[in-house]
C-alpha positions as a printed Julia matrix, in Angstrom:
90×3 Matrix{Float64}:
  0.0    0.0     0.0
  1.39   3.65   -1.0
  1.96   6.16    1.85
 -0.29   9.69    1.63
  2.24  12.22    1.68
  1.03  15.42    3.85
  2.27  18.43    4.15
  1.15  19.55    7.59
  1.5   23.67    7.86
  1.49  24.24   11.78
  3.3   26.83   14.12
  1.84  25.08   16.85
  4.15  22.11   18.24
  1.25  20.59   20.66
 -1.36  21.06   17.28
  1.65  18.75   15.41
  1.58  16.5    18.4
 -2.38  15.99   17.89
 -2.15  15.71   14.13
  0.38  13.02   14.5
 -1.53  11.16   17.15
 -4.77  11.12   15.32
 -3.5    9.86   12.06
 -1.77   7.0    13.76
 -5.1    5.61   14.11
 -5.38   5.47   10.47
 -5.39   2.03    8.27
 -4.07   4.39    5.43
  0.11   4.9     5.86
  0.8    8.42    6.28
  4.19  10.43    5.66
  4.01  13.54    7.91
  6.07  16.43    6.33
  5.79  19.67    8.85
  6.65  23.32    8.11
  5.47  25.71   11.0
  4.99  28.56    8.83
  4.2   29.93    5.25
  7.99  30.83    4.05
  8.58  27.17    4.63
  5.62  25.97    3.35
  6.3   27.33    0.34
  9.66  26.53   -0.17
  8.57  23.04    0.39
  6.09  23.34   -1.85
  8.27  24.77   -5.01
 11.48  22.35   -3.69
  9.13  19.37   -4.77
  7.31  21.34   -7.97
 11.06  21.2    -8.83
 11.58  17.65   -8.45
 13.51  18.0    -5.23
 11.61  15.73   -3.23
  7.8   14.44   -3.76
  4.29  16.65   -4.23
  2.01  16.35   -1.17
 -0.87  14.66   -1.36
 -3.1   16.75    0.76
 -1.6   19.84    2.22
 -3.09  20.56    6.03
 -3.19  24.16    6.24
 -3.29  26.64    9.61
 -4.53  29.86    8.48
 -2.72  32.2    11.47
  0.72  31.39   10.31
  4.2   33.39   11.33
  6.17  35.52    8.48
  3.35  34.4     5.38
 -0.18  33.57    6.72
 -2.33  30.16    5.94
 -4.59  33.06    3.58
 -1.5   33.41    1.69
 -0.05  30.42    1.41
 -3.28  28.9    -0.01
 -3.21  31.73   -2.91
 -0.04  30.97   -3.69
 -0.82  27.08   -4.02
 -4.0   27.67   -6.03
 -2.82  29.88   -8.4
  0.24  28.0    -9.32
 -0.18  25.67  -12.16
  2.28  22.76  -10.53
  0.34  23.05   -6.71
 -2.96  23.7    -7.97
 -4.11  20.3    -8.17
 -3.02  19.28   -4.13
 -6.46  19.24   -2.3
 -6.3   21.43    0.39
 -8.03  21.37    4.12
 -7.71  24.23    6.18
């Protein structure tokens, strides 16, 4: 079975801690990539649209981010034509 990639955007290290805990519960295998604010998000984000490392799956998305908020972030992902696709749940 493949592994979901997710990109989880969080500032928040106890919010991490619960996102981690609740998706160990899952049947599904998840890979758990964190960036704890926009900047890194998005240099994540255009690393892999680069072919630096994979493409999320799904990105999890904070809105009240540090340095580039979650409002941002999810502009940025939706207008470009290599993120646009990635579902995103904020």
């Amino acid at each position: 079975m493949r592994k979901l990639n997710l990109l989880l955007v969080e500032d928040s290290p106890s919010d991490v801690r619960l996102v981690r805990e609740a998706l160990k519960e899952t049947p599904l295998p998840v890979n758990i990539a964190v960036a704890s604010d926009g900047i890194q998000a998005m240099e994540r984000l255009h690393e892999a649209e680069l072919g630096m490392s994979m493409l999320p799956d799904i990105i999890v998305l904070d809105l009240n981010l540090p340095r580039k908020n979650g409002r941002e972030v999810l502009a940025e992902v939706k207008t470009s034509p290599g993120l646009r696709q990635i579902p995103v749940l904020v």
